[in-house]
Coordinates of C-alpha atoms and ligand atoms in Angstrom, one line a residue:
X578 CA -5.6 4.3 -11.1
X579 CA -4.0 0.9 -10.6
X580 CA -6.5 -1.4 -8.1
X581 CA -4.8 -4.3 -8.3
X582 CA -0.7 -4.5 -7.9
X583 CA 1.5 -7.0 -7.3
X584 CA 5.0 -6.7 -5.0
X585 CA 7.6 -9.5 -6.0
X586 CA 11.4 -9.9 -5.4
X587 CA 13.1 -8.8 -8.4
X588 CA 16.8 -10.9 -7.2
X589 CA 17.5 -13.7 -5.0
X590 CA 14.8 -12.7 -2.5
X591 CA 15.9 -10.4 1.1
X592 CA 15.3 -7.5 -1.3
X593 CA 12.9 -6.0 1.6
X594 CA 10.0 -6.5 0.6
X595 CA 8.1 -6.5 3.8
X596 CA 9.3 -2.7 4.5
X597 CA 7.8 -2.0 0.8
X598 CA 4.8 -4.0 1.6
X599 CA 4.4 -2.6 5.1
X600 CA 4.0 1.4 3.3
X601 CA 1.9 0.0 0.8
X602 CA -0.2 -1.7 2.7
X603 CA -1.8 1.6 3.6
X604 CA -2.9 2.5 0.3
X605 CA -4.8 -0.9 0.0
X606 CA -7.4 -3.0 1.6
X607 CA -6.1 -6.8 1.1
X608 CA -3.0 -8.0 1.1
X609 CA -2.4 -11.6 -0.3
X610 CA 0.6 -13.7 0.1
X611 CA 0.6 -15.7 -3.2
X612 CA 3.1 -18.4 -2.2
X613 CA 6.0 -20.2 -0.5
X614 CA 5.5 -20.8 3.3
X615 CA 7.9 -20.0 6.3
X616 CA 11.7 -20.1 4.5
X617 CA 10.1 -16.6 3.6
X618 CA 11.4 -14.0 6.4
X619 CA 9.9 -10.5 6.1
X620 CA 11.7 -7.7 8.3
X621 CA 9.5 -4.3 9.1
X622 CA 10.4 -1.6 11.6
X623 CA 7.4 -0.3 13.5
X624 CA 7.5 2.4 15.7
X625 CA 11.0 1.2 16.7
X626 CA 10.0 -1.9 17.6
X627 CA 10.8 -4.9 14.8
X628 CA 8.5 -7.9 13.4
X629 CA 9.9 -10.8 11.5
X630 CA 6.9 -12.4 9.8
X631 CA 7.2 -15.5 7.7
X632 CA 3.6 -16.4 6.7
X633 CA 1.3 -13.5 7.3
X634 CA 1.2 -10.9 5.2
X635 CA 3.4 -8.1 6.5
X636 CA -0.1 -5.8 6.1
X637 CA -1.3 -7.7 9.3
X638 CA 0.9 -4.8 11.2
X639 CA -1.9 -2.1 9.8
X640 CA -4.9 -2.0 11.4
X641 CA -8.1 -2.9 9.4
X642 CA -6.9 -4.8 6.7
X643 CA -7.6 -8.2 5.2
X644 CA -4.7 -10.2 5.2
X645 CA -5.2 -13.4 3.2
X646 CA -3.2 -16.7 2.9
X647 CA -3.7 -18.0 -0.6
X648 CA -4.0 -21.7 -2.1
X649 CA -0.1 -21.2 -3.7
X650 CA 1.6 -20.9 -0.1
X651 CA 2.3 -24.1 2.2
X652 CA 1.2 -23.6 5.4
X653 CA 3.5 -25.2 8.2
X654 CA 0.6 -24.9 11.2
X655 CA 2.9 -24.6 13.9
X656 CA 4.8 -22.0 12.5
X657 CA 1.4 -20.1 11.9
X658 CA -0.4 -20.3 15.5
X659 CA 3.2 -19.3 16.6
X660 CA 2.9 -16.3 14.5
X661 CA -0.4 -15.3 15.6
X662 CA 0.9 -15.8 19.2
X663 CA 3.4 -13.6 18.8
X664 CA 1.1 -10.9 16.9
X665 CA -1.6 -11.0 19.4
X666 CA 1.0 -10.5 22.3
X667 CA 2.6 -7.2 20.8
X668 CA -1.0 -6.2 19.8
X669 CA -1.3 -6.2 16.6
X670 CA -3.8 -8.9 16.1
X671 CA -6.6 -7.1 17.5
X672 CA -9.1 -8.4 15.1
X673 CA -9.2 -12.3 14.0
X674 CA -11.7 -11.8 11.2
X675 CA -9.0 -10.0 9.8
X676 CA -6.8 -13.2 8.7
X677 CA -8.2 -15.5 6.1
X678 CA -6.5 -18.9 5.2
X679 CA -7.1 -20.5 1.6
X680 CA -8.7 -23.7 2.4
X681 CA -6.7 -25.1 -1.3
X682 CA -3.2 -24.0 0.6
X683 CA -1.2 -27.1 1.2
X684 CA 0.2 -28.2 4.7
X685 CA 3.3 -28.5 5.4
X686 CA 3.9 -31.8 7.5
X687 CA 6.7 -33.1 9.9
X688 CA 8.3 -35.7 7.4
X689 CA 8.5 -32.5 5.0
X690 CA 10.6 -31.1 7.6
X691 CA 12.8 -33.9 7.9
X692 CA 13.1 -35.4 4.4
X693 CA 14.0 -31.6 3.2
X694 CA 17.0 -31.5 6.2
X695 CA 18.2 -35.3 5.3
X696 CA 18.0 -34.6 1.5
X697 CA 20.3 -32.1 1.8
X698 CA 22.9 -34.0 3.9
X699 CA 22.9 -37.1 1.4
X700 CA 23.3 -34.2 -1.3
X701 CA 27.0 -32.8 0.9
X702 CA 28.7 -30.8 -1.7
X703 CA 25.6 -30.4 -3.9
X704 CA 23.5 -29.1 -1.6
X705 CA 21.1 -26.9 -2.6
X706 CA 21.4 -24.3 1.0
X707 CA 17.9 -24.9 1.5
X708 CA 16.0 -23.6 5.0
X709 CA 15.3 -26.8 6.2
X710 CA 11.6 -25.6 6.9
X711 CA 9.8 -28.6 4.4
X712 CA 9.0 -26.2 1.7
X713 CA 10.4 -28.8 -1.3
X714 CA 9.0 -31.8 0.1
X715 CA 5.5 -30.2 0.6
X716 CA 5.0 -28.5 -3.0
X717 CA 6.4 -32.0 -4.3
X718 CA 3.4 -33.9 -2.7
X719 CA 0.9 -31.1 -3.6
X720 CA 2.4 -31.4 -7.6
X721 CA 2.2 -35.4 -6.5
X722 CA -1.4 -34.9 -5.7
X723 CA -1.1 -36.8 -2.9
X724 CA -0.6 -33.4 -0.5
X725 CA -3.0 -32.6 2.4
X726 CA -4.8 -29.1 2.2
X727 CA -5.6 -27.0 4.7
X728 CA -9.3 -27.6 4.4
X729 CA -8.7 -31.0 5.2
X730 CA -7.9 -30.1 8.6
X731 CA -11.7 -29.7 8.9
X732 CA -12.3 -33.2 7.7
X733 CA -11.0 -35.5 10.5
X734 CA -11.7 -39.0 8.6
X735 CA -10.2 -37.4 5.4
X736 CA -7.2 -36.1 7.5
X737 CA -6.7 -39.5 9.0
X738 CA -6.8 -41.7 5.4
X739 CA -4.6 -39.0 3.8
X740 CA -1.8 -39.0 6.5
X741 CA -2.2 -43.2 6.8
X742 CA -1.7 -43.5 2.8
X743 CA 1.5 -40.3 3.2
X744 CA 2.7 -42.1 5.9
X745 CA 3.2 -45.5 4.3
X746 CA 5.6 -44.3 1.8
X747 CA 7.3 -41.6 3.6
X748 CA 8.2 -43.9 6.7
X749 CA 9.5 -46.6 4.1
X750 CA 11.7 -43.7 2.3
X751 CA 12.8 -42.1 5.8
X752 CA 13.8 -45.6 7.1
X753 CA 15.3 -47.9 4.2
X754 CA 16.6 -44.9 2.2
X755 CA 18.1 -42.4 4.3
X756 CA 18.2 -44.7 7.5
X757 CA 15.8 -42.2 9.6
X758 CA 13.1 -43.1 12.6
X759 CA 9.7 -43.1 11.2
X760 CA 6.9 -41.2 12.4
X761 CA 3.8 -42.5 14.6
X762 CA 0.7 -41.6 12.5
X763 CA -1.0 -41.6 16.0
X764 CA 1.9 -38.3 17.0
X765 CA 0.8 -36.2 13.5
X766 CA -3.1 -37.1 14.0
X767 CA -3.2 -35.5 17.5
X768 CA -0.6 -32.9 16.8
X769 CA -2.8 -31.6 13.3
X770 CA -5.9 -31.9 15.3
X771 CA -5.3 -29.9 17.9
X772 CA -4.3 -27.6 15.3
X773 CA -7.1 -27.5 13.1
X774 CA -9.2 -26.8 16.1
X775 CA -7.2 -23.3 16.7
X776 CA -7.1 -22.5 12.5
X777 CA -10.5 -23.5 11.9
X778 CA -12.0 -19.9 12.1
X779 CA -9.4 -18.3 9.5
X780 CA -10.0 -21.5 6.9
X781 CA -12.5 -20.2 3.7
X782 CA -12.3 -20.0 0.2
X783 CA -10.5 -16.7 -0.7
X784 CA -10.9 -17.0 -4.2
X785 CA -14.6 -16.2 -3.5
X786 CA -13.9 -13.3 -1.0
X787 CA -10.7 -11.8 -3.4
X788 CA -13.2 -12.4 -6.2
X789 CA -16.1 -10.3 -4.1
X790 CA -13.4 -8.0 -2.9
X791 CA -12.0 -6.9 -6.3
X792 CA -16.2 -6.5 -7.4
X793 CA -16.4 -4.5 -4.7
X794 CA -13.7 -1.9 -5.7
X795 CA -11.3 -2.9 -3.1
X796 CA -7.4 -2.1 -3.5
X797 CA -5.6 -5.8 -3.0
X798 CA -1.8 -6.1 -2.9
X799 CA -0.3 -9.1 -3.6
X800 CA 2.7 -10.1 -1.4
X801 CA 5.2 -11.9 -3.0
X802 CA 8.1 -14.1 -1.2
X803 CA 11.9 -15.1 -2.3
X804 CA 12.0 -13.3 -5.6
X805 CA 12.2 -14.5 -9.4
X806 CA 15.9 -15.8 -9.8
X807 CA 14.4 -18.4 -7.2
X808 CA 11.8 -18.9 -9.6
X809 CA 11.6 -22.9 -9.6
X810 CA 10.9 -22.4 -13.5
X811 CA 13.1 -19.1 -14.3
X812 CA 15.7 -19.0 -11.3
X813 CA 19.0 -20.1 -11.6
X814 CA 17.7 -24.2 -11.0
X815 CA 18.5 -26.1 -9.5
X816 CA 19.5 -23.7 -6.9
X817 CA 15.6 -22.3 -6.7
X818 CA 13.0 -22.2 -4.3
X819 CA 10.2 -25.1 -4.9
X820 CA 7.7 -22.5 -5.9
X821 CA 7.0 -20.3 -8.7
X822 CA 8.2 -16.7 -7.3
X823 CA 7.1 -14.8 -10.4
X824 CA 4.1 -11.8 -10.8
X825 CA 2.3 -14.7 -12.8
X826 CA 1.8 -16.8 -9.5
X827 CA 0.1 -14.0 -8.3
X828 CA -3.2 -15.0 -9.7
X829 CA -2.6 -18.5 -9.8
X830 CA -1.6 -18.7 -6.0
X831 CA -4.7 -16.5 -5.2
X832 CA -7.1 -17.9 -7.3
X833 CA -7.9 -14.6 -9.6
X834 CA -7.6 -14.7 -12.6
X835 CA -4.4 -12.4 -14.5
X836 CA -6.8 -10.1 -16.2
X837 CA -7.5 -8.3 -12.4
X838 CA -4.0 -7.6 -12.0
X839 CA -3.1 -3.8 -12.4
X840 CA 0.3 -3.1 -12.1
X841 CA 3.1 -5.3 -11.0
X842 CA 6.4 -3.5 -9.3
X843 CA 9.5 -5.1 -8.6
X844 CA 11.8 -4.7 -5.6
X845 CA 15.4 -4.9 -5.7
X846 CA 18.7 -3.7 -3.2
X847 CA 20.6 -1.1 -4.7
X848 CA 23.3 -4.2 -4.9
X849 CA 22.8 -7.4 -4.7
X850 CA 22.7 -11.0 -2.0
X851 CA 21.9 -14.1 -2.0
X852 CA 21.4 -16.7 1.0
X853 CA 21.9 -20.7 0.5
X854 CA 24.0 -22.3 -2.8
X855 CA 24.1 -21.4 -6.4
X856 CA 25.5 -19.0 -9.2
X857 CA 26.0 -15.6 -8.3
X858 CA 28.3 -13.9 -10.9
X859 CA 28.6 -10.7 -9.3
X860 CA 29.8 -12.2 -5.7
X861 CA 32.2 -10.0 -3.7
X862 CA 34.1 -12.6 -1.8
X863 CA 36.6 -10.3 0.0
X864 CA 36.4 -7.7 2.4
X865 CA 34.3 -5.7 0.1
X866 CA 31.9 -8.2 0.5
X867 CA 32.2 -8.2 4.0
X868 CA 31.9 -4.1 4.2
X869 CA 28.5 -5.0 2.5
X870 CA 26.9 -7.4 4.8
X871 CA 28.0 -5.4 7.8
X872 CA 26.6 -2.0 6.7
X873 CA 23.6 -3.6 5.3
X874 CA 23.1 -6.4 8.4
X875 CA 23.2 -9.1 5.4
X876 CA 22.1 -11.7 7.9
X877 CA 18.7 -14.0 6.7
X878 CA 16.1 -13.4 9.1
X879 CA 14.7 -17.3 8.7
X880 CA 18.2 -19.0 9.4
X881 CA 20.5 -16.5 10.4
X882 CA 22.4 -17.4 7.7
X883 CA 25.0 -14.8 6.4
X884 CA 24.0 -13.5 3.1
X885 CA 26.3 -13.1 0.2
X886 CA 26.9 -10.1 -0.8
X887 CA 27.7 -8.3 -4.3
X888 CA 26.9 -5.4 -6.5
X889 CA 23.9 -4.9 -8.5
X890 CA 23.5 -6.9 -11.7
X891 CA 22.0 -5.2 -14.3
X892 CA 21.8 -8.4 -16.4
X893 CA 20.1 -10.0 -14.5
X894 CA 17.7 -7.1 -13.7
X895 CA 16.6 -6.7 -17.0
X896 CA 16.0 -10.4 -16.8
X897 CA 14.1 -10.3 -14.3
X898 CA 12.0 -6.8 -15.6
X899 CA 10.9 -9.5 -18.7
X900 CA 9.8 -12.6 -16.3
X901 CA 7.6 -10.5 -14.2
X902 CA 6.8 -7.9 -16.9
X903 CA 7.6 -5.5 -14.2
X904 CA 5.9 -2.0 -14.7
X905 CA 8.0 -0.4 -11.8
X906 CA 10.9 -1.1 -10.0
X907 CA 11.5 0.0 -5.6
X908 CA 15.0 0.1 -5.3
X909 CA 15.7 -0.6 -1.1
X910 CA 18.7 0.0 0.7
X911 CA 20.6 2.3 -0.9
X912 CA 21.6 4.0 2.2
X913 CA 23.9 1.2 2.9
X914 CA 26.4 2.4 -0.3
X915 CA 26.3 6.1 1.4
X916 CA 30.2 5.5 2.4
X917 CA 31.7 4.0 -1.1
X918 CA 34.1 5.7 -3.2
X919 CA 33.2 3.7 -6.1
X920 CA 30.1 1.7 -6.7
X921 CA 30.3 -0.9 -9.6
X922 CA 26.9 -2.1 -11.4
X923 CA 27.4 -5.4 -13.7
X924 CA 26.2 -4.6 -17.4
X925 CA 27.3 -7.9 -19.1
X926 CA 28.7 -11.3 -18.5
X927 CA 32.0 -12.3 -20.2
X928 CA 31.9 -16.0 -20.9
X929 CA 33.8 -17.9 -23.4
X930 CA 35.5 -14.9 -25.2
X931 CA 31.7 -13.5 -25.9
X932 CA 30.0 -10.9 -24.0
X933 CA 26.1 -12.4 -23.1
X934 CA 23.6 -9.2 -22.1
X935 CA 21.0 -11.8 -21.5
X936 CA 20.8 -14.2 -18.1
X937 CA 21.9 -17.3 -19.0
X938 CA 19.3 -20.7 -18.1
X939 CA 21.8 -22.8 -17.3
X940 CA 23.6 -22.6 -13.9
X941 CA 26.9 -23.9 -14.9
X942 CA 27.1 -21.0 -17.4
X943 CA 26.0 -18.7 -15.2
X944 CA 28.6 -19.8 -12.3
X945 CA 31.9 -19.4 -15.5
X946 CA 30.7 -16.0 -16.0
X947 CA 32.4 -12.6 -15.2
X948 CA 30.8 -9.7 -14.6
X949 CA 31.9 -6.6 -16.9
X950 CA 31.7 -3.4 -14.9
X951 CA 30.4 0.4 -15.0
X952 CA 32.4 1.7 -12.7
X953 CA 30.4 5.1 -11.2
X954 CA 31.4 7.3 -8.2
X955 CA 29.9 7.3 -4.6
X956 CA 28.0 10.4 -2.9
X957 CA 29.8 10.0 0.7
X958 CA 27.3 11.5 2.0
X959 CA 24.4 10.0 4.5
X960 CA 20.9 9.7 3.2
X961 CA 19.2 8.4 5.7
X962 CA 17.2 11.5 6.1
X963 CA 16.2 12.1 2.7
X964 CA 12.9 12.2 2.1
X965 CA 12.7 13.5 -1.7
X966 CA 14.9 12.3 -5.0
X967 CA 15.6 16.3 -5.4
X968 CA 17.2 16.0 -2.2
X969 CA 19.4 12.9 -2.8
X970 CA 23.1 13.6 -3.5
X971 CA 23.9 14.3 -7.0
X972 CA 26.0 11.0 -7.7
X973 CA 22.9 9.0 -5.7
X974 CA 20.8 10.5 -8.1
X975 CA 23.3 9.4 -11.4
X976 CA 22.9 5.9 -10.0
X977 CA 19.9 5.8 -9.9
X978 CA 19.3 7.0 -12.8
X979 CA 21.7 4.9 -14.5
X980 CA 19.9 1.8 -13.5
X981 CA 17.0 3.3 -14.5
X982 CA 18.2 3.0 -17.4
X983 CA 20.0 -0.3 -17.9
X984 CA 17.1 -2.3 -16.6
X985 CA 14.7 0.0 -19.0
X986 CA 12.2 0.2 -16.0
X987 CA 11.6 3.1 -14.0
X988 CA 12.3 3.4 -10.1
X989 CA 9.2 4.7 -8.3
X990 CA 10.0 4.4 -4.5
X991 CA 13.7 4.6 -3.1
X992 CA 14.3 2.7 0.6
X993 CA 16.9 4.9 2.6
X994 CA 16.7 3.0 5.8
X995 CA 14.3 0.2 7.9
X996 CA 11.7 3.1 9.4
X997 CA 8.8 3.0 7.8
X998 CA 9.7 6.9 7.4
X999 CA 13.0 6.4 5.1
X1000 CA 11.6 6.1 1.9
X1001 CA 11.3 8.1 -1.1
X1002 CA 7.7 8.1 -2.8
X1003 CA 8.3 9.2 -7.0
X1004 CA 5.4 7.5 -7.2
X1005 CA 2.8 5.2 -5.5
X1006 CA 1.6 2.4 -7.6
X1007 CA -2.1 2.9 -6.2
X1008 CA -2.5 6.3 -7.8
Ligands
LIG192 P1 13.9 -23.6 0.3 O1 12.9 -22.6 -0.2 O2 13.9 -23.7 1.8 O3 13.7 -24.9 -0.4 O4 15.3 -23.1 -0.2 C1 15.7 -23.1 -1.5 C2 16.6 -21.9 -1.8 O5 15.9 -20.7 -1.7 C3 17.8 -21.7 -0.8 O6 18.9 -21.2 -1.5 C4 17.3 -20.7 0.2 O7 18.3 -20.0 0.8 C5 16.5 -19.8 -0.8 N1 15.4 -19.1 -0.1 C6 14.2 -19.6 0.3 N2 13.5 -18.7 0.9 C7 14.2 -17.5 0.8 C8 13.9 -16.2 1.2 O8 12.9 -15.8 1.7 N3 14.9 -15.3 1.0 C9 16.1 -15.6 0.4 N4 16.4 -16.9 0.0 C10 15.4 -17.8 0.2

């Protein structure tokens, strides 16, 4: 029986993983988010009524579990008490001991904010598509070693040397390199204050409590954002996410070490998006395309952004099986191909006259390649209500078989709509 299990994004993140973490969650007692901060969005349905969460773990919508922040995510404060706001007024923050912050997870500060929004103007056609929220600029100064942690927020004289020494060479970059008003260190110092003084209470080392935890026999899931071709070391870079999005950040962004770790599942769509710049060979740029993000509300839940849309890439999924060493794979959406005639799934990349079956490293390779197609044939039938794979149309059933097959992993839970309800359990990673 798998203890331990860790949830990542198998494509270019959106995949739903909150929805999979949300009907996990009740098989486990922790939930960890492992890294990244807010340009994460994560969607669940409950009870009709529908959460967008960007830092706390999606398990915070179950009652009685241990949600923790780890030391790999960056922390934007205001995004956070804005968060808990929101949870508190629905009701569904009934119990505060129930969120734990890593006192190693980096802040994200206002000049991250805005040297991540003016980077990307001066970049203008080579512009990465990032969300603006200071997620770059943050992991830079944490890599830097000049970042300022969470637990500093308890410190107030460390706080106020750490933001003095920041602010010297940020205001000096904002204003003689990109021409930008600099900040008041007086503004942050008050503004981080008064926020330490309403996160204090959830600030500890979780290391110590996930190490306790897992001695205890406790079932932890580990809640991964974006997903692996974001991967700032295996995505398609430089069009990545600053972070590493990967099942092996799992235990370095929580501070266990990878021998506790279990099982590790992927989650994929049944095709394929992607929000912001960067290669995506099997793009649909027409109205098929279009079709896709309609039926499937392809709309990011951070920006708004509308998501490109495509069909699924095998290549890259086996890719993406060997990065995380992916025991399982959750397969969402697939109700939103319920109208197709045909549904095409990308088993090779034709580049140069030569046919590559493994994800190519390099971006500009990636973006000259065309996808070579299996062309299979739609179920035209609604599956919404489907509640067992038996039950699934016979042609839903090929295709899923069929990338089964392809990525050499197999498919353990099939999403068939937003509900927590519309999903298909083969079979739950905790047992
Ligand atoms: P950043 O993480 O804001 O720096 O953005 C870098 C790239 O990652 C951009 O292409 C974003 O659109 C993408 N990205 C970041 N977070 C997410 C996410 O949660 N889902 C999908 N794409 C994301």
């Amino acid at each position: 029986m798998a203890k331990n299990v860790v949830i990542v994004g198998a494509q270019w993140g959106d995949e739903g993983k909150g929805k999979v973490v949300d009907i996990l969650s009740e098989y486990a007692d922790v939930i960890v988010r492992f890294q990244g901060g807010n340009n994460a969005g994560h969607t669940v349905i409950v009870e009709q009524e529908k959460f967008i969460l960007h830092l706390i773990p999606s398990g915070i919508l179950r009652k009685g579990k241990k949600c923790i922040i780890g030391n790999g995510v960056v922390v934007d404060p205001a995004i956070l008490l804005e968060e808990i706001d929101m949870l508190l007024a629905k009701g569904q923050f009934q119990d505060s001991s129930n969120l734990l912050i890593s006192e190693d997870a980096h802040l994200i500060m206002p000049y991250h904010k805005k040297l991540d929004v003016v980077r990307e103007r001066v970049r203008g056609q080579y512009k990465i598509g990032t969300t603006g929220r200071g997620i770059g600029p943050a992991y830079e100064d944490k890599v830097a070693r000049c970042g300022i942690r969470c637990g500093d927020l308890l410190r107030e004289e460390v706080l106020r040397g750490k933001l003095k020494t920041n602010l010297l060479e940020k205001n000096h970059l904002l204003q003689n390199i990109y021409h930008e008003d600099c900040f008041a260190m007086h503004d942050i110092y008050e503004q981080y204050i008064s926020y330490a003084e309403k996160i204090a209470p959830y600030i500890t080392n979780t290391s110590i409590y996930l190490d306790e935890a897992i001695k205890a026999g406790k079932r932890i899931l580990f809640e991964g954002a974006q997903g692996a071709l974001l991967d700032v070391d295996h995505g398609t870079y430089p069009f990545v996410t600053s972070s590493n999005t990967v099942a092996g950040e799992a235990a370095t962004g929580s501070g266990i070490g990878p021998t506790k770790i279990d099982k590790v599942v992927g989650v994929s769509k049944a095709y394929t998006t992607r929000v912001g710049e960067g290669p995506f060979p099997t793009e649909l740029k027409g109205e098929e395309g279009m079709r896709l993000r309609e039926q499937g509300g392809e709309y990011g839940a951070t920006t708004g952004r509308p998501r490109r849309c495509g069909w699924f890439d095998a290549v890259a999924g086996i890719y993406s099986a060997r990065i995380n060493g992916l025991d399982g794979m959750i397969l969402t959406k697939l109700d939103v191909l319920d109208n197709l005639d045909k549904i095409m799934i990308c088993i090779g990349y034709r580049y140069d006259n030569n046919i590559l079956k493994d994800f190519p490293s390099d971006s500009d390779i990636l973006n000259k390649c065309e996808p070579v197609y299996e062309i299979m044939d739609g179920w035209k039938e609604p599956t919404s209500n489907v509640t067992k794979f038996s039950r699934l149309p016979k042609n839903a059933q090929k295709y899923i078989k069929r990338l089964e097959e392809l990525i050499e992993v197999s498919i353990i839970i099939v999403s068939v709509g937003a509900g927590r309800k519309e999903a298909i359990m083969i079979e739950n990673p905790f047992q």
